Coordinates of C-alpha atoms and ligand atoms in Angstrom, one line a residue:
M41 CA -11.5 -27.3 -19.1
A42 CA -9.2 -25.1 -21.2
W43 CA -7.4 -22.3 -19.4
R44 CA -8.2 -18.8 -20.6
T45 CA -6.1 -15.9 -21.8
R46 CA -7.0 -12.7 -23.5
F47 CA -6.0 -10.3 -26.3
A48 CA -7.1 -6.8 -25.1
P49 CA -6.2 -4.0 -27.5
A50 CA -7.3 -0.4 -26.9
P51 CA -8.8 1.2 -30.0
T52 CA -6.8 4.4 -29.6
G53 CA -5.1 4.0 -33.0
Y54 CA -4.5 1.4 -35.7
L55 CA -3.2 -2.1 -34.9
H56 CA 0.6 -2.1 -35.3
L57 CA 3.4 -4.6 -35.3
G58 CA 3.6 -4.4 -31.5
H59 CA 0.1 -5.7 -31.3
V60 CA 1.0 -8.5 -33.7
V61 CA 3.9 -9.5 -31.4
N62 CA 1.4 -9.7 -28.5
A63 CA -1.1 -11.6 -30.6
I64 CA 1.6 -14.1 -31.7
H65 CA 2.4 -14.8 -28.0
V66 CA -1.3 -14.9 -26.9
W67 CA -2.5 -17.2 -29.7
G68 CA 0.8 -19.1 -29.9
L69 CA 0.9 -20.0 -26.2
A70 CA -2.8 -20.7 -26.1
R71 CA -2.7 -23.0 -29.1
A72 CA 0.5 -24.7 -27.9
F73 CA -0.7 -25.4 -24.4
G74 CA -4.5 -25.8 -24.6
G75 CA -5.7 -22.3 -23.8
D76 CA -8.7 -20.3 -25.1
V77 CA -8.3 -16.7 -26.3
L78 CA -10.9 -14.1 -25.3
L79 CA -11.0 -10.8 -27.2
R80 CA -11.6 -7.7 -25.2
I81 CA -11.9 -4.2 -26.5
E82 CA -10.3 -1.9 -23.9
D83 CA -12.0 1.4 -24.7
H84 CA -12.3 2.7 -21.1
D85 CA -10.7 6.0 -22.2
R86 CA -13.5 7.8 -24.0
T87 CA -11.3 10.7 -24.9
R88 CA -8.8 8.6 -26.9
C89 CA -10.8 5.6 -28.2
R90 CA -12.7 5.8 -31.6
V91 CA -15.2 3.4 -33.0
A92 CA -13.4 3.6 -36.4
F93 CA -10.3 2.3 -34.7
E94 CA -12.3 -0.6 -33.2
D95 CA -13.7 -1.4 -36.7
A96 CA -10.2 -1.3 -38.2
L97 CA -8.7 -3.5 -35.5
L98 CA -11.4 -6.1 -35.9
D99 CA -10.8 -6.1 -39.6
D100 CA -7.0 -6.3 -39.2
L101 CA -7.3 -9.2 -36.8
D102 CA -9.5 -11.1 -39.4
W103 CA -7.0 -10.3 -42.1
L104 CA -4.0 -11.5 -40.0
G105 CA -5.9 -14.7 -39.2
F106 CA -6.2 -14.4 -35.4
V107 CA -9.5 -16.0 -34.5
P108 CA -10.7 -15.5 -30.9
D109 CA -12.3 -18.4 -29.1
I110 CA -14.5 -16.2 -27.0
G111 CA -15.9 -13.0 -28.5
S112 CA -15.7 -13.3 -32.3
T113 CA -14.9 -10.2 -34.3
D114 CA -18.4 -10.5 -35.8
S115 CA -20.0 -10.5 -32.3
F116 CA -18.3 -7.1 -31.8
R117 CA -19.6 -5.8 -35.1
A118 CA -23.1 -7.1 -34.5
S119 CA -23.2 -5.4 -31.1
R120 CA -22.6 -2.1 -32.9
A121 CA -25.1 -2.7 -35.7
V122 CA -28.7 -1.4 -35.6
G123 CA -30.6 -3.2 -32.9
G124 CA -27.3 -4.6 -31.5
T125 CA -26.9 -5.2 -27.8
P126 CA -24.0 -4.3 -25.5
H127 CA -21.0 -6.6 -25.7
P128 CA -19.8 -8.2 -22.5
Q129 CA -16.2 -7.8 -23.6
R130 CA -16.3 -4.1 -24.6
Q131 CA -15.3 -1.9 -21.7
S132 CA -17.5 1.1 -22.7
D133 CA -20.5 -1.3 -22.7
N134 CA -19.9 -2.4 -19.1
E135 CA -19.4 0.7 -17.0
G136 CA -21.8 -0.8 -14.4
R137 CA -19.3 -3.6 -13.7
Y138 CA -16.7 -1.1 -12.7
A139 CA -19.2 0.9 -10.7
A140 CA -20.2 -2.2 -8.8
A141 CA -16.5 -3.1 -8.1
L142 CA -15.9 0.4 -6.8
A143 CA -18.9 0.2 -4.6
A144 CA -17.7 -3.1 -3.2
L145 CA -14.4 -1.5 -2.3
S146 CA -16.0 1.7 -1.0
D147 CA -18.3 -0.3 1.3
R148 CA -15.3 -1.7 3.0
A149 CA -13.6 1.8 3.2
L150 CA -10.8 0.7 0.8
T151 CA -11.2 3.8 -1.4
Y152 CA -11.3 7.5 -0.9
V153 CA -12.1 10.7 -2.8
C154 CA -9.1 12.4 -4.3
T155 CA -9.1 16.1 -5.3
C156 CA -5.4 16.3 -6.4
T157 CA -4.6 17.4 -9.9
R158 CA -1.6 16.1 -11.8
R159 CA 0.2 19.4 -10.9
D160 CA -0.6 18.9 -7.2
I161 CA 0.9 15.5 -7.3
A162 CA 4.0 16.7 -9.2
Q163 CA 4.5 19.3 -6.5
Q164 CA 3.8 17.0 -3.5
A165 CA 6.0 14.2 -4.8
P166 CA 8.6 15.4 -7.3
H167 CA 9.9 12.8 -9.7
A168 CA 12.4 12.7 -12.5
P169 CA 11.2 13.0 -16.1
G170 CA 10.2 9.5 -17.3
E171 CA 9.9 8.2 -13.8
E172 CA 6.5 7.2 -12.6
P173 CA 4.9 9.7 -10.1
R174 CA 4.1 8.1 -6.7
Y175 CA 0.9 9.4 -5.2
P176 CA 1.9 10.4 -1.7
G177 CA -1.6 9.7 -0.2
T178 CA -2.5 13.3 0.5
C179 CA -6.2 12.8 0.3
R180 CA -6.3 9.5 2.2
A181 CA -6.6 11.3 5.5
A182 CA -8.5 14.3 4.2
R183 CA -11.8 12.4 4.0
H184 CA -13.3 14.6 1.3
D185 CA -17.0 14.5 0.7
A186 CA -18.1 12.3 -2.2
A187 CA -19.2 15.4 -4.1
A188 CA -15.8 17.0 -3.9
S189 CA -14.6 15.0 -7.0
L190 CA -15.5 12.0 -9.1
A191 CA -11.9 10.8 -8.7
R192 CA -11.4 7.7 -6.4
R193 CA -8.3 6.0 -5.3
A194 CA -7.9 2.5 -3.9
C195 CA -5.8 2.1 -0.8
I196 CA -2.6 0.1 -1.6
A197 CA -1.0 -1.7 1.4
D198 CA 2.6 -1.2 2.2
G199 CA 5.1 -3.9 1.5
D200 CA 6.2 -6.1 -1.3
I201 CA 4.1 -8.4 -3.5
A202 CA 5.7 -11.5 -5.1
F203 CA 4.5 -13.3 -8.2
H204 CA 5.9 -15.7 -10.7
D205 CA 6.3 -14.8 -14.4
G206 CA 6.3 -17.7 -16.8
R207 CA 9.2 -16.3 -18.7
L208 CA 11.0 -14.1 -16.2
G209 CA 10.7 -16.2 -13.1
P210 CA 10.1 -14.8 -9.6
I211 CA 9.4 -11.1 -9.4
R212 CA 9.0 -8.8 -6.4
Q213 CA 7.4 -5.3 -6.6
S214 CA 6.3 -2.7 -4.1
P215 CA 3.3 -0.9 -5.5
A216 CA 3.1 1.4 -2.4
E217 CA 6.6 2.7 -3.3
Q218 CA 6.2 2.6 -7.1
C219 CA 2.8 4.4 -7.5
G220 CA 1.1 4.7 -4.1
D221 CA -2.7 4.5 -3.9
V222 CA -4.1 3.6 -7.4
L223 CA -6.5 5.8 -9.2
V224 CA -9.6 3.9 -10.0
R225 CA -11.7 6.6 -11.5
D226 CA -10.5 10.0 -12.6
R227 CA -12.0 13.4 -12.0
H228 CA -13.9 13.2 -15.3
G229 CA -15.6 10.0 -14.2
Q230 CA -13.5 7.8 -16.5
W231 CA -12.4 4.4 -15.3
T232 CA -8.7 3.9 -15.3
Y233 CA -6.8 1.1 -17.2
Q234 CA -5.4 -0.3 -13.9
F235 CA -8.9 -0.8 -12.4
A236 CA -10.9 -1.8 -15.5
V237 CA -8.3 -4.5 -16.5
V238 CA -8.4 -6.1 -13.0
V239 CA -12.2 -6.0 -12.8
D240 CA -12.4 -7.5 -16.4
D241 CA -9.8 -10.2 -15.8
M242 CA -12.0 -11.3 -12.9
A243 CA -15.3 -11.0 -14.8
H244 CA -13.9 -12.9 -17.8
A245 CA -12.3 -15.6 -15.6
I246 CA -8.9 -15.0 -17.2
D247 CA -6.3 -17.6 -15.9
V248 CA -3.2 -16.3 -17.7
V249 CA -2.2 -12.7 -18.7
I250 CA 0.1 -12.7 -21.7
R251 CA 1.4 -9.2 -22.5
G252 CA 4.5 -7.1 -23.2
E253 CA 7.2 -6.4 -20.7
D254 CA 6.3 -2.7 -20.8
L255 CA 3.3 -3.6 -18.6
L256 CA 5.4 -5.5 -16.0
P257 CA 5.5 -2.5 -13.6
S258 CA 1.7 -2.6 -13.5
T259 CA 1.5 -6.3 -12.4
G260 CA 2.1 -5.9 -8.7
R261 CA -0.5 -3.2 -8.3
Q262 CA -3.0 -5.1 -10.4
L263 CA -2.5 -8.2 -8.1
Q264 CA -3.1 -6.0 -5.1
L265 CA -6.3 -4.6 -6.6
A266 CA -7.4 -8.1 -7.4
Q267 CA -6.8 -9.1 -3.8
L268 CA -8.8 -6.1 -2.6
L269 CA -11.6 -7.3 -4.8
D270 CA -11.3 -10.8 -3.3
R271 CA -10.3 -12.5 -6.5
E272 CA -10.0 -16.2 -5.7
Q273 CA -9.1 -17.7 -9.1
P274 CA -5.3 -17.9 -9.4
L275 CA -3.8 -15.6 -12.1
R276 CA -0.6 -16.4 -13.9
W277 CA 1.6 -14.0 -15.9
W278 CA 3.8 -14.2 -19.0
H279 CA 5.5 -10.9 -20.0
H280 CA 7.1 -11.1 -23.4
P281 CA 9.8 -9.1 -25.0
L282 CA 8.9 -6.0 -27.0
L283 CA 9.5 -5.3 -30.6
V284 CA 13.1 -4.1 -31.3
H285 CA 14.2 -2.6 -34.5
P286 CA 17.1 -4.3 -36.1
D287 CA 19.3 -1.3 -35.3
G288 CA 18.3 -1.7 -31.6
R289 CA 15.6 1.0 -31.4
K290 CA 12.4 0.2 -29.7
L291 CA 9.4 0.4 -32.0
S292 CA 6.5 2.4 -30.7
K293 CA 3.0 3.0 -31.7
A294 CA 4.2 6.3 -33.1
N295 CA 6.5 4.5 -35.6
R296 CA 4.4 4.8 -38.7
D297 CA 6.2 2.0 -40.4
T298 CA 4.5 -0.4 -38.0
S299 CA 0.8 0.3 -38.8
I300 CA -0.9 -2.8 -40.2
R301 CA -3.2 -0.5 -42.2
E302 CA -0.4 1.1 -44.0
R303 CA 1.5 -2.1 -44.5
R304 CA -1.6 -3.7 -46.0
A305 CA -2.2 -0.7 -48.3
A306 CA 1.4 -1.0 -49.4
G307 CA 0.8 -4.6 -50.5
A308 CA 2.1 -6.6 -47.4
H309 CA 0.9 -10.2 -46.9
A310 CA -0.3 -11.4 -43.5
A311 CA 2.3 -14.2 -43.4
G312 CA 5.0 -11.6 -44.1
L313 CA 3.9 -9.4 -41.3
L314 CA 3.6 -12.3 -38.8
G315 CA 7.1 -13.4 -39.7
E316 CA 8.5 -9.9 -39.4
A317 CA 6.9 -9.4 -36.0
A318 CA 8.1 -12.8 -34.8
F319 CA 11.7 -12.0 -35.9
L320 CA 11.7 -8.4 -34.4
S321 CA 10.6 -9.8 -31.0
G322 CA 13.3 -12.6 -31.0
L323 CA 11.0 -15.6 -31.8
L324 CA 12.6 -16.3 -35.2
P325 CA 16.3 -16.1 -36.1
A326 CA 15.5 -14.3 -39.4
A327 CA 12.4 -12.8 -41.0
R328 CA 10.4 -15.2 -43.1
D329 CA 6.8 -15.9 -44.0
L330 CA 5.0 -17.3 -41.0
T331 CA 1.5 -18.7 -40.8
I332 CA -0.9 -18.8 -37.9
D333 CA -0.7 -22.6 -37.9
E334 CA 3.0 -22.4 -37.2
L335 CA 2.7 -20.3 -34.1
P336 CA 2.4 -23.1 -31.5
A337 CA 5.7 -24.5 -32.7
L338 CA 7.4 -21.3 -31.7
F339 CA 6.6 -22.0 -28.0
R340 CA 6.7 -25.8 -27.6
Ligands
LIG446 N1 -5.2 -2.6 -23.3 C1 -3.8 -2.7 -23.0 C2 -2.9 -2.2 -24.2 O1 -3.5 -2.1 -25.3 C3 -3.3 -4.1 -22.7 C4 -3.9 -4.5 -21.4 C5 -3.2 -5.6 -20.7 O2 -2.7 -6.5 -21.4 O3 -3.2 -5.7 -19.5 O4 -1.8 -1.9 -24.1

């Protein structure tokens, strides 16, 4: 049976070159080494996600030529159409899955109610700008009543966690030091990225996570959450380089020059954008047109 990876964009904006870099790695590695690609729409954050962005990203994926093996772009469109049914790979359609996972942890006393605001945490555990705040565990001992807040944290055990990254080799992280107990649901009742992604990678039987290096700091805590949820299926990791501008600047979602929508409107071709993304992430020595069929050769 083929191993399974996923492409999991959040519809908080238009697809940009950074997504294309990720898609090149996901589809390229899958096609080179016998994997299947599952498409997941990560719209757990109701305040930032928009249906219009989901529509646009499905359309841009089709235009670029990235065809998922599990969860076609049409299956996502059909689920939104009149008479459509919830899609198993759209997070906002599967809130019950996260609720069940939270209940399983809570039954074993692995979660607690947290009433701390961001400001409380900043005061309790000062951190430098740009540094990740570490939750000091204030509410773990407080045993607040369930009604005190919708926010829940999962208890993260002390100590290091080791894993192997397919590109970077052995990695050790200490989530208890980095971030402390992980927020699972916020005070508005929204599921967090860290929790939803772990629950979904289990539910979708993902074998290999292929994503940008910017998410590497999250990997240890996600592994710990998966262990708390009794994940048995082994999970492997491949963190790829991010897009770097030729002058050395990192390109971010805010860089307007990277939006696929605008590049399309300006007359760009899919092969041109694929080649540019591959070059800017170090997969090609120079920018040139690159087709989907050529992706596996970049990794073999
Ligand atoms: N949804 C995340 C993003 O768009 C990716 C999740 C992941 O690969 O773990 O950045």
